[in-house]
Short mmCIF file of C-alpha atoms and ligand atoms in Angstrom, two decimals:
data_model
loop_
_atom_site.label_atom_id
_atom_site.label_comp_id
_atom_site.label_asym_id
_atom_site.label_seq_id
_atom_site.Cartn_x
_atom_site.Cartn_y
_atom_site.Cartn_z
CA MET A 1 117.87 126.99 113.25
CA SER A 2 119.42 124.07 114.54
CA GLU A 3 122.68 122.47 113.63
CA GLN A 4 121.30 119.68 111.68
CA HIS A 5 119.37 121.69 109.10
CA ARG A 6 122.53 122.95 107.54
CA ILE A 7 123.47 119.27 106.65
CA GLN A 8 123.47 119.22 102.69
CA VAL A 9 123.51 115.86 101.13
CA HIS A 10 124.99 115.61 97.61
CA PRO A 11 124.99 112.45 95.23
CA ILE A 12 128.62 111.81 94.13
CA PRO A 13 127.82 109.34 90.97
CA ALA A 14 130.13 105.99 90.73
CA PHE A 15 130.23 103.04 88.35
CA LYS A 16 127.59 102.85 86.03
CA ASP A 17 124.50 103.89 88.39
CA ASN A 18 125.86 104.10 91.99
CA TYR A 19 125.33 106.67 94.18
CA ILE A 20 127.85 107.69 96.74
CA TRP A 21 126.14 110.25 99.23
CA ALA A 22 127.80 113.07 100.93
CA LEU A 23 126.61 114.30 103.68
CA ARG A 24 127.63 118.24 104.27
CA SER A 25 128.12 120.72 107.06
CA GLY A 26 129.97 123.54 106.43
CA SER A 27 133.56 122.26 104.99
CA ARG A 28 133.05 118.76 106.63
CA VAL A 29 131.58 115.85 105.25
CA ALA A 30 130.69 112.37 105.90
CA ILE A 31 130.38 109.58 103.15
CA VAL A 32 127.60 107.02 102.94
CA ASP A 33 128.60 104.00 100.90
CA PRO A 34 131.98 104.82 98.90
CA GLY A 35 132.12 101.68 96.66
CA ASP A 36 135.01 103.81 94.74
CA ALA A 37 137.67 106.05 96.34
CA ARG A 38 138.49 107.91 93.22
CA PRO A 39 135.25 109.93 92.33
CA VAL A 40 134.91 110.94 96.46
CA LEU A 41 138.96 112.10 96.43
CA ASP A 42 138.13 113.98 93.71
CA TYR A 43 135.05 115.75 95.04
CA LEU A 44 136.75 116.47 98.64
CA ALA A 45 139.82 118.29 96.51
CA ARG A 46 137.32 120.22 94.07
CA GLU A 47 135.09 121.48 97.00
CA ALA A 48 137.80 121.56 99.97
CA LEU A 49 136.39 119.32 102.26
CA GLU A 50 137.32 117.26 105.05
CA LEU A 51 136.13 113.96 105.53
CA VAL A 52 135.14 113.30 109.15
CA ALA A 53 133.13 109.93 109.09
CA ILE A 54 132.21 106.95 106.52
CA LEU A 55 129.05 105.07 106.84
CA ALA A 56 128.24 101.82 104.88
CA THR A 57 125.27 100.01 104.43
CA HIS A 58 126.25 96.78 103.40
CA HIS A 59 129.26 94.79 102.64
CA HIS A 60 128.87 94.64 98.45
CA ALA A 61 132.09 96.14 96.90
CA ASP A 62 130.19 99.01 94.78
CA HIS A 63 129.52 100.23 98.68
CA VAL A 64 132.76 99.57 100.41
CA GLY A 65 135.26 99.01 97.92
CA GLY A 66 136.31 102.81 98.10
CA VAL A 67 136.71 102.75 102.22
CA ALA A 68 140.54 101.41 102.59
CA ASP A 69 141.50 104.19 100.26
CA LEU A 70 139.77 106.94 102.12
CA LYS A 71 140.91 106.05 105.23
CA ARG A 72 144.39 105.81 104.81
CA GLY A 73 146.05 108.81 106.43
CA ARG A 74 143.30 109.64 107.83
CA ASP A 75 142.38 109.04 111.73
CA ILE A 76 137.98 108.85 111.24
CA PRO A 77 135.44 106.39 112.23
CA VAL A 78 134.04 103.99 109.56
CA TYR A 79 130.72 102.62 110.49
CA GLY A 80 128.87 99.33 109.12
CA PRO A 81 126.87 96.14 109.62
CA LYS A 82 128.24 94.47 112.35
CA ASN A 83 127.04 91.11 111.05
CA GLU A 84 128.41 91.13 107.93
CA PRO A 85 132.75 90.69 106.41
CA ILE A 86 133.80 94.22 106.13
CA SER A 87 137.52 94.40 107.20
CA THR A 88 137.56 98.34 107.06
CA LEU A 89 135.16 99.00 109.80
CA THR A 90 136.26 100.69 112.96
CA ARG A 91 132.84 100.88 114.03
CA PRO A 92 130.53 97.89 114.16
CA VAL A 93 127.08 98.83 114.56
CA ALA A 94 123.48 97.15 114.46
CA SER A 95 119.98 98.13 115.27
CA GLY A 96 119.44 100.05 118.27
CA ASP A 97 123.05 101.56 117.99
CA ARG A 98 123.40 105.38 117.17
CA VAL A 99 125.68 107.32 114.95
CA ALA A 100 126.67 110.33 116.36
CA ILE A 101 128.31 112.96 113.99
CA PRO A 102 129.26 115.34 116.37
CA GLU A 103 131.04 117.85 113.86
CA PHE A 104 127.32 117.98 112.41
CA GLY A 105 125.46 117.82 115.26
CA VAL A 106 123.75 114.92 114.38
CA ALA A 107 122.54 111.32 115.14
CA PHE A 108 121.51 108.47 113.27
CA GLU A 109 119.80 105.53 114.60
CA VAL A 110 120.63 101.99 112.82
CA LEU A 111 118.16 100.01 111.58
CA ASP A 112 118.48 96.22 110.74
CA ILE A 113 116.95 95.56 107.31
CA PRO A 114 118.25 92.05 106.24
CA GLY A 115 117.24 90.35 103.17
CA HIS A 116 119.11 91.97 100.34
CA THR A 117 122.36 90.92 102.55
CA ARG A 118 122.61 89.18 105.95
CA ALA A 119 122.58 92.09 108.31
CA HIS A 120 122.04 95.25 105.80
CA ILE A 121 121.78 98.34 107.75
CA ALA A 122 120.40 101.64 107.37
CA TYR A 123 120.91 105.03 109.15
CA TYR A 124 117.88 107.16 110.11
CA GLY A 125 118.17 110.40 111.61
CA SER A 126 117.03 114.32 110.73
CA LYS A 127 113.71 113.08 108.40
CA MET A 128 116.68 111.35 106.17
CA VAL A 129 117.06 107.64 105.46
CA PHE A 130 120.15 106.10 103.87
CA CYS A 131 119.22 102.78 102.96
CA GLY A 132 121.71 101.25 100.22
CA ASP A 133 120.39 98.25 98.36
CA THR A 134 116.99 97.50 100.42
CA LEU A 135 114.86 99.93 99.01
CA PHE A 136 114.97 101.56 95.87
CA ALA A 137 113.14 104.18 94.11
CA CYS A 138 109.75 102.43 92.98
CA GLY A 139 111.91 98.82 93.61
CA CYS A 140 113.63 96.74 96.42
CA GLY A 141 116.96 95.24 96.12
CA ARG A 142 117.38 91.52 94.93
CA VAL A 143 117.24 88.91 97.53
CA PHE A 144 120.70 87.56 97.95
CA GLU A 145 121.54 86.51 101.25
CA GLY A 146 118.21 86.58 103.30
CA THR A 147 114.80 85.48 102.35
CA PRO A 148 111.54 86.78 100.81
CA PRO A 149 109.98 87.55 103.94
CA GLN A 150 112.85 89.30 105.91
CA LEU A 151 113.52 91.81 102.94
CA HIS A 152 109.55 92.33 102.97
CA ALA A 153 109.81 92.87 106.70
CA SER A 154 112.40 95.20 106.12
CA LEU A 155 110.69 96.82 103.79
CA ALA A 156 107.74 97.18 106.49
CA LYS A 157 110.02 98.80 108.74
CA LEU A 158 111.16 101.36 106.47
CA ALA A 159 107.66 102.28 105.23
CA ALA A 160 106.63 102.90 108.75
CA LEU A 161 108.84 106.12 108.94
CA PRO A 162 107.35 109.49 108.50
CA GLU A 163 105.78 110.00 104.95
CA ASP A 164 108.19 113.06 104.72
CA THR A 165 111.32 110.98 105.28
CA LEU A 166 113.91 111.51 102.43
CA VAL A 167 115.04 108.20 100.65
CA TYR A 168 118.78 108.08 99.65
CA CYS A 169 119.42 104.97 97.76
CA GLY A 170 122.15 103.26 96.51
CA HIS A 171 121.63 103.31 92.69
CA GLU A 172 119.70 105.18 89.98
CA TYR A 173 117.37 102.06 89.07
CA THR A 174 114.02 104.30 89.07
CA LEU A 175 112.84 104.22 85.48
CA ALA A 176 113.43 100.32 85.25
CA ASN A 177 111.75 100.18 88.59
CA ILE A 178 109.23 102.36 87.34
CA ARG A 179 108.67 100.06 84.19
CA PHE A 180 107.83 97.07 86.12
CA ALA A 181 105.91 98.84 88.48
CA ARG A 182 103.51 99.84 85.59
CA ALA A 183 103.48 96.27 84.66
CA VAL A 184 102.23 95.30 88.39
CA GLU A 185 100.04 98.31 88.82
CA PRO A 186 98.63 99.80 85.53
CA GLY A 187 95.41 101.36 87.16
CA ASN A 188 98.08 103.15 89.68
CA VAL A 189 97.30 106.88 88.69
CA ALA A 190 100.36 108.14 91.29
CA LEU A 191 102.53 106.06 89.78
CA ALA A 192 101.57 107.25 85.82
CA GLY A 193 102.36 110.84 87.32
CA ARG A 194 105.49 109.73 88.89
CA GLU A 195 106.53 107.89 85.63
CA ARG A 196 106.27 111.39 83.47
CA THR A 197 108.00 113.26 86.15
CA ASP A 198 110.99 110.89 86.46
CA THR A 199 111.54 110.59 82.97
CA THR A 200 111.32 114.20 82.64
CA THR A 201 114.39 114.46 85.49
CA ARG A 202 116.41 111.38 83.83
CA GLU A 203 116.17 113.31 80.27
CA LYS A 204 117.99 116.04 82.22
CA ASN A 205 120.49 113.74 83.55
CA HIS A 206 119.17 114.64 87.17
CA PRO A 207 119.05 112.11 90.04
CA THR A 208 115.79 111.14 90.77
CA LEU A 209 116.81 110.46 94.52
CA PRO A 210 115.96 111.45 96.89
CA THR A 211 112.47 109.92 97.09
CA THR A 212 110.38 110.13 100.33
CA ILE A 213 108.21 107.31 102.02
CA GLY A 214 105.48 108.81 100.97
CA LEU A 215 106.04 108.73 97.62
CA GLU A 216 107.06 104.84 97.79
CA LYS A 217 103.79 104.07 99.86
CA ALA A 218 101.95 105.45 96.77
CA THR A 219 104.04 103.96 94.03
CA ASN A 220 106.48 101.26 94.76
CA PRO A 221 104.61 97.46 94.47
CA PHE A 222 107.09 96.08 97.08
CA LEU A 223 105.40 98.21 99.74
CA ARG A 224 102.06 97.60 98.35
CA CYS A 225 101.53 93.79 98.57
CA ALA A 226 98.47 94.42 100.14
CA GLN A 227 96.68 96.28 97.68
CA PRO A 228 94.21 94.04 95.49
CA GLU A 229 95.66 95.14 92.05
CA VAL A 230 99.16 93.95 93.48
CA ALA A 231 97.88 90.50 94.45
CA GLN A 232 95.85 90.08 91.32
CA ALA A 233 99.22 90.57 89.42
CA ALA A 234 101.15 88.31 92.02
CA ALA A 235 98.18 85.48 91.17
CA ARG A 236 98.27 85.85 87.33
CA ARG A 237 102.07 85.54 87.33
CA ARG A 238 101.75 82.21 89.70
CA GLY A 239 98.56 81.15 88.30
CA THR A 240 97.07 80.34 91.57
CA ASP A 241 95.25 82.77 94.16
CA VAL A 242 97.83 84.73 96.42
CA THR A 243 96.49 86.96 98.94
CA ASP A 244 99.05 86.77 101.94
CA PRO A 245 100.96 90.04 101.51
CA VAL A 246 104.24 88.10 101.86
CA GLU A 247 103.66 85.89 99.68
CA VAL A 248 102.54 88.54 96.93
CA PHE A 249 105.84 90.09 97.94
CA THR A 250 107.87 86.57 96.98
CA ALA A 251 105.88 86.25 93.86
CA ILE A 252 106.52 90.22 92.37
CA ARG A 253 110.32 90.07 93.51
CA GLU A 254 110.77 86.60 91.94
CA TRP A 255 109.11 88.35 88.86
CA LYS A 256 111.19 91.49 88.60
CA ASN A 257 114.12 88.96 88.86
CA THR A 258 113.25 87.89 85.20
CA PHE A 259 111.71 91.17 83.96
ZN1 ZN B 301 124.50 95.61 97.46
FE1 FE B 302 124.73 98.06 95.11
#
Protein backbone atom coordinates (compact mmCIF):
# COMPACT_ATOMS: atom_id res chain seq x y z
CA MET A 1 0.00 0.00 0.00
CA SER A 2 1.38 3.38 -0.93
CA GLU A 3 1.89 6.14 1.61
CA GLN A 4 -0.93 8.29 0.30
CA HIS A 5 -3.59 5.68 1.04
CA ARG A 6 -2.89 6.04 4.71
CA ILE A 7 -4.04 9.66 4.78
CA GLN A 8 -7.21 10.16 6.74
CA VAL A 9 -9.24 13.34 6.64
CA HIS A 10 -11.26 14.53 9.64
CA PRO A 11 -13.47 17.58 10.09
CA ILE A 12 -12.86 19.93 12.99
CA PRO A 13 -16.06 21.96 13.41
CA ALA A 14 -15.55 25.68 14.00
CA PHE A 15 -17.79 28.71 14.48
CA LYS A 16 -21.38 28.04 13.47
CA ASP A 17 -20.93 25.95 10.32
CA ASN A 18 -17.25 25.96 9.27
CA TYR A 19 -15.17 22.84 8.79
CA ILE A 20 -11.44 22.98 9.36
CA TRP A 21 -9.99 19.88 7.68
CA ALA A 22 -7.33 17.77 9.37
CA LEU A 23 -5.24 15.52 7.09
CA ARG A 24 -3.66 12.84 9.17
CA SER A 25 -0.93 10.33 8.53
CA GLY A 26 0.18 8.50 11.65
CA SER A 27 0.82 11.11 14.32
CA ARG A 28 1.27 13.94 11.80
CA VAL A 29 -1.38 16.34 10.68
CA ALA A 30 -1.79 19.10 8.10
CA ILE A 31 -4.61 21.58 8.59
CA VAL A 32 -6.71 23.22 5.89
CA ASP A 33 -8.41 26.59 6.52
CA PRO A 34 -7.99 27.09 10.26
CA GLY A 35 -10.35 30.01 10.86
CA ASP A 36 -9.97 29.48 14.60
CA ALA A 37 -6.93 28.14 16.45
CA ARG A 38 -8.73 26.95 19.59
CA PRO A 39 -10.56 23.90 18.23
CA VAL A 40 -7.41 22.90 16.30
CA LEU A 41 -5.15 23.18 19.36
CA ASP A 42 -7.65 21.13 21.36
CA TYR A 43 -7.72 18.53 18.59
CA LEU A 44 -3.89 18.34 18.40
CA ALA A 45 -3.67 17.88 22.17
CA ARG A 46 -6.50 15.36 22.39
CA GLU A 47 -5.15 13.21 19.55
CA ALA A 48 -1.44 13.80 20.37
CA LEU A 49 -0.67 15.02 16.86
CA GLU A 50 2.23 17.01 15.43
CA LEU A 51 1.20 19.85 13.11
CA VAL A 52 3.40 19.82 9.98
CA ALA A 53 1.72 22.23 7.54
CA ILE A 54 -1.12 24.70 7.11
CA LEU A 55 -2.97 25.18 3.83
CA ALA A 56 -5.32 28.12 3.22
CA THR A 57 -7.75 28.45 0.31
CA HIS A 58 -8.58 32.17 0.58
CA HIS A 59 -8.13 35.20 2.79
CA HIS A 60 -11.43 35.32 4.68
CA ALA A 61 -11.02 35.39 8.45
CA ASP A 62 -13.16 32.28 8.99
CA HIS A 63 -10.48 30.37 7.00
CA VAL A 64 -7.21 31.98 8.14
CA GLY A 65 -8.02 33.62 11.49
CA GLY A 66 -6.30 30.84 13.45
CA VAL A 67 -3.08 30.67 11.43
CA ALA A 68 -1.00 33.09 13.55
CA ASP A 69 -1.73 31.23 16.80
CA LEU A 70 -1.06 27.81 15.22
CA LYS A 71 2.23 28.99 13.74
CA ARG A 72 3.52 30.39 17.01
CA GLY A 73 6.46 28.31 18.23
CA ARG A 74 6.26 25.99 15.21
CA ASP A 75 8.57 26.04 12.20
CA ILE A 76 5.97 24.95 9.66
CA PRO A 77 5.06 26.06 6.14
CA VAL A 78 1.86 28.03 5.60
CA TYR A 79 0.59 27.73 2.03
CA GLY A 80 -2.03 30.01 0.54
CA PRO A 81 -3.00 32.14 -2.46
CA LYS A 82 -0.18 34.32 -3.72
CA ASN A 83 -2.45 37.17 -4.73
CA GLU A 84 -4.49 37.63 -1.58
CA PRO A 85 -3.71 39.67 1.54
CA ILE A 86 -2.75 36.97 4.07
CA SER A 87 0.12 38.23 6.22
CA THR A 88 0.79 34.83 7.81
CA LEU A 89 1.69 32.94 4.58
CA THR A 90 5.22 31.62 4.22
CA ARG A 91 4.63 29.81 0.90
CA PRO A 92 2.44 31.83 -1.47
CA VAL A 93 1.22 29.61 -4.33
CA ALA A 94 -0.88 29.79 -7.49
CA SER A 95 -2.04 27.57 -10.36
CA GLY A 96 0.66 25.21 -11.55
CA ASP A 97 2.43 25.10 -8.19
CA ARG A 98 2.61 21.88 -6.24
CA VAL A 99 2.30 21.60 -2.48
CA ALA A 100 4.23 18.61 -1.24
CA ILE A 101 3.74 17.30 2.26
CA PRO A 102 6.76 15.00 2.41
CA GLU A 103 5.76 13.58 5.79
CA PHE A 104 2.68 12.16 4.03
CA GLY A 105 4.28 11.25 0.70
CA VAL A 106 1.65 13.37 -1.02
CA ALA A 107 1.67 16.38 -3.32
CA PHE A 108 -1.29 18.58 -4.12
CA GLU A 109 -1.73 20.49 -7.31
CA VAL A 110 -2.81 24.11 -6.85
CA LEU A 111 -5.80 25.25 -8.93
CA ASP A 112 -6.78 28.90 -9.31
CA ILE A 113 -10.53 29.14 -8.73
CA PRO A 114 -11.34 32.87 -8.43
CA GLY A 115 -14.82 34.32 -8.02
CA HIS A 116 -15.69 34.07 -4.32
CA THR A 117 -12.46 35.96 -3.70
CA ARG A 118 -9.98 37.43 -6.14
CA ALA A 119 -7.35 34.66 -6.01
CA HIS A 120 -9.08 31.75 -4.24
CA ILE A 121 -7.24 28.44 -4.75
CA ALA A 122 -7.98 24.73 -4.38
CA TYR A 123 -5.64 21.88 -3.47
CA TYR A 124 -6.09 18.74 -5.55
CA GLY A 125 -4.36 15.40 -5.08
CA SER A 126 -4.83 11.79 -3.95
CA LYS A 127 -8.42 11.89 -5.27
CA MET A 128 -9.30 14.75 -2.94
CA VAL A 129 -9.95 18.43 -3.50
CA PHE A 130 -10.04 21.11 -0.83
CA CYS A 131 -11.99 23.97 -2.36
CA GLY A 132 -12.85 26.36 0.48
CA ASP A 133 -15.86 28.54 -0.34
CA THR A 134 -15.98 28.01 -4.12
CA LEU A 135 -17.85 24.73 -4.55
CA PHE A 136 -20.20 23.69 -1.75
CA ALA A 137 -22.26 20.53 -1.49
CA CYS A 138 -25.21 21.31 -3.78
CA GLY A 139 -24.23 24.98 -3.99
CA CYS A 140 -21.42 27.46 -4.49
CA GLY A 141 -19.90 30.46 -2.76
CA ARG A 142 -21.13 34.00 -3.16
CA VAL A 143 -19.41 36.27 -5.63
CA PHE A 144 -17.59 38.76 -3.43
CA GLU A 145 -14.47 39.88 -5.29
CA GLY A 146 -14.72 38.27 -8.70
CA THR A 147 -17.45 38.10 -11.33
CA PRO A 148 -20.13 35.48 -11.98
CA PRO A 149 -18.38 34.38 -15.23
CA GLN A 150 -15.16 33.87 -13.23
CA LEU A 151 -16.91 31.78 -10.60
CA HIS A 152 -18.69 29.80 -13.32
CA ALA A 153 -15.33 29.02 -14.96
CA SER A 154 -13.82 28.04 -11.62
CA LEU A 155 -16.70 25.64 -10.93
CA ALA A 156 -16.28 24.17 -14.43
CA LYS A 157 -12.62 23.56 -13.63
CA LEU A 158 -13.59 21.63 -10.48
CA ALA A 159 -16.36 19.77 -12.33
CA ALA A 160 -13.75 18.52 -14.79
CA LEU A 161 -11.96 16.55 -12.06
CA PRO A 162 -12.61 12.78 -11.95
CA GLU A 163 -16.11 11.96 -10.69
CA ASP A 164 -14.84 9.98 -7.72
CA THR A 165 -12.82 12.93 -6.40
CA LEU A 166 -13.78 13.61 -2.78
CA VAL A 167 -14.77 17.25 -2.29
CA TYR A 168 -13.97 18.93 1.03
CA CYS A 169 -15.72 22.30 1.32
CA GLY A 170 -15.41 25.03 3.94
CA HIS A 171 -18.94 25.01 5.32
CA GLU A 172 -21.88 22.78 6.23
CA TYR A 173 -24.46 24.53 4.04
CA THR A 174 -25.82 21.42 2.38
CA LEU A 175 -29.46 21.30 3.50
CA ALA A 176 -30.08 24.99 2.77
CA ASN A 177 -28.40 24.50 -0.61
CA ILE A 178 -30.60 21.49 -1.36
CA ARG A 179 -33.75 23.50 -0.59
CA PHE A 180 -32.66 26.04 -3.19
CA ALA A 181 -31.63 23.36 -5.68
CA ARG A 182 -35.08 21.78 -5.37
CA ALA A 183 -36.67 25.13 -6.27
CA VAL A 184 -34.46 25.31 -9.38
CA GLU A 185 -34.83 21.67 -10.46
CA PRO A 186 -37.93 20.13 -8.86
CA GLY A 187 -37.83 17.27 -11.37
CA ASN A 188 -34.29 16.11 -10.55
CA VAL A 189 -34.70 12.59 -9.12
CA ALA A 190 -31.07 12.32 -7.94
CA LEU A 191 -31.55 15.58 -6.04
CA ALA A 192 -34.67 14.27 -4.30
CA GLY A 193 -32.70 11.21 -3.21
CA ARG A 194 -29.89 13.39 -1.96
CA GLU A 195 -32.31 15.45 0.10
CA ARG A 196 -33.48 12.32 1.92
CA THR A 197 -29.95 11.01 2.50
CA ASP A 198 -28.45 14.30 3.67
CA THR A 199 -31.45 15.14 5.88
CA THR A 200 -30.94 11.83 7.71
CA THR A 201 -27.21 12.55 7.99
CA ARG A 202 -27.84 15.95 9.58
CA GLU A 203 -30.47 14.52 11.95
CA LYS A 204 -27.64 12.40 13.33
CA ASN A 205 -25.51 15.56 13.47
CA HIS A 206 -22.97 14.04 11.06
CA PRO A 207 -21.23 16.09 8.34
CA THR A 208 -22.65 15.75 4.82
CA LEU A 209 -19.08 16.13 3.55
CA PRO A 210 -17.08 15.08 1.74
CA THR A 211 -19.21 15.02 -1.34
CA THR A 212 -17.98 13.85 -4.76
CA ILE A 213 -17.63 15.58 -8.12
CA GLY A 214 -19.98 12.95 -9.58
CA LEU A 215 -22.74 13.71 -7.04
CA GLU A 216 -22.30 17.45 -7.56
CA LYS A 217 -22.59 17.07 -11.33
CA ALA A 218 -25.86 15.17 -10.83
CA THR A 219 -27.46 17.45 -8.24
CA ASN A 220 -25.76 20.87 -7.91
CA PRO A 221 -27.66 23.44 -10.02
CA PHE A 222 -24.55 25.63 -10.30
CA LEU A 223 -22.80 22.82 -12.20
CA ARG A 224 -25.90 22.14 -14.30
CA CYS A 225 -26.42 25.46 -16.06
CA ALA A 226 -26.55 23.73 -19.46
CA GLN A 227 -29.52 21.59 -18.36
CA PRO A 228 -32.86 22.71 -19.86
CA GLU A 229 -34.70 22.64 -16.50
CA VAL A 230 -32.08 24.90 -14.92
CA ALA A 231 -32.16 27.29 -17.90
CA GLN A 232 -35.97 27.39 -17.68
CA ALA A 233 -35.80 28.27 -13.98
CA ALA A 234 -33.34 31.07 -14.77
CA ALA A 235 -35.64 32.33 -17.54
CA ARG A 236 -38.64 32.37 -15.19
CA ARG A 237 -36.59 34.26 -12.66
CA ARG A 238 -35.40 36.83 -15.22
CA GLY A 239 -38.69 37.07 -17.05
CA THR A 240 -36.83 36.66 -20.33
CA ASP A 241 -35.22 33.84 -22.29
CA VAL A 242 -31.86 32.73 -20.86
CA THR A 243 -29.91 29.98 -22.60
CA ASP A 244 -26.20 30.81 -22.36
CA PRO A 245 -24.90 28.72 -19.42
CA VAL A 246 -22.91 31.66 -18.01
CA GLU A 247 -26.06 33.81 -18.06
CA VAL A 248 -28.02 30.95 -16.49
CA PHE A 249 -25.37 30.73 -13.78
CA THR A 250 -25.47 34.48 -13.17
CA ALA A 251 -29.26 34.43 -12.87
CA ILE A 252 -29.44 31.53 -10.41
CA ARG A 253 -26.51 32.87 -8.35
CA GLU A 254 -28.41 36.16 -7.98
CA TRP A 255 -31.61 34.28 -7.12
CA LYS A 256 -29.82 32.28 -4.41
CA ASN A 257 -28.59 35.53 -2.79
CA THR A 258 -32.15 36.36 -1.77
CA PHE A 259 -33.66 32.87 -1.50
ZN1 LIG B 1 -15.06 32.81 2.25
FE1 LIG C 1 -16.05 30.81 4.65
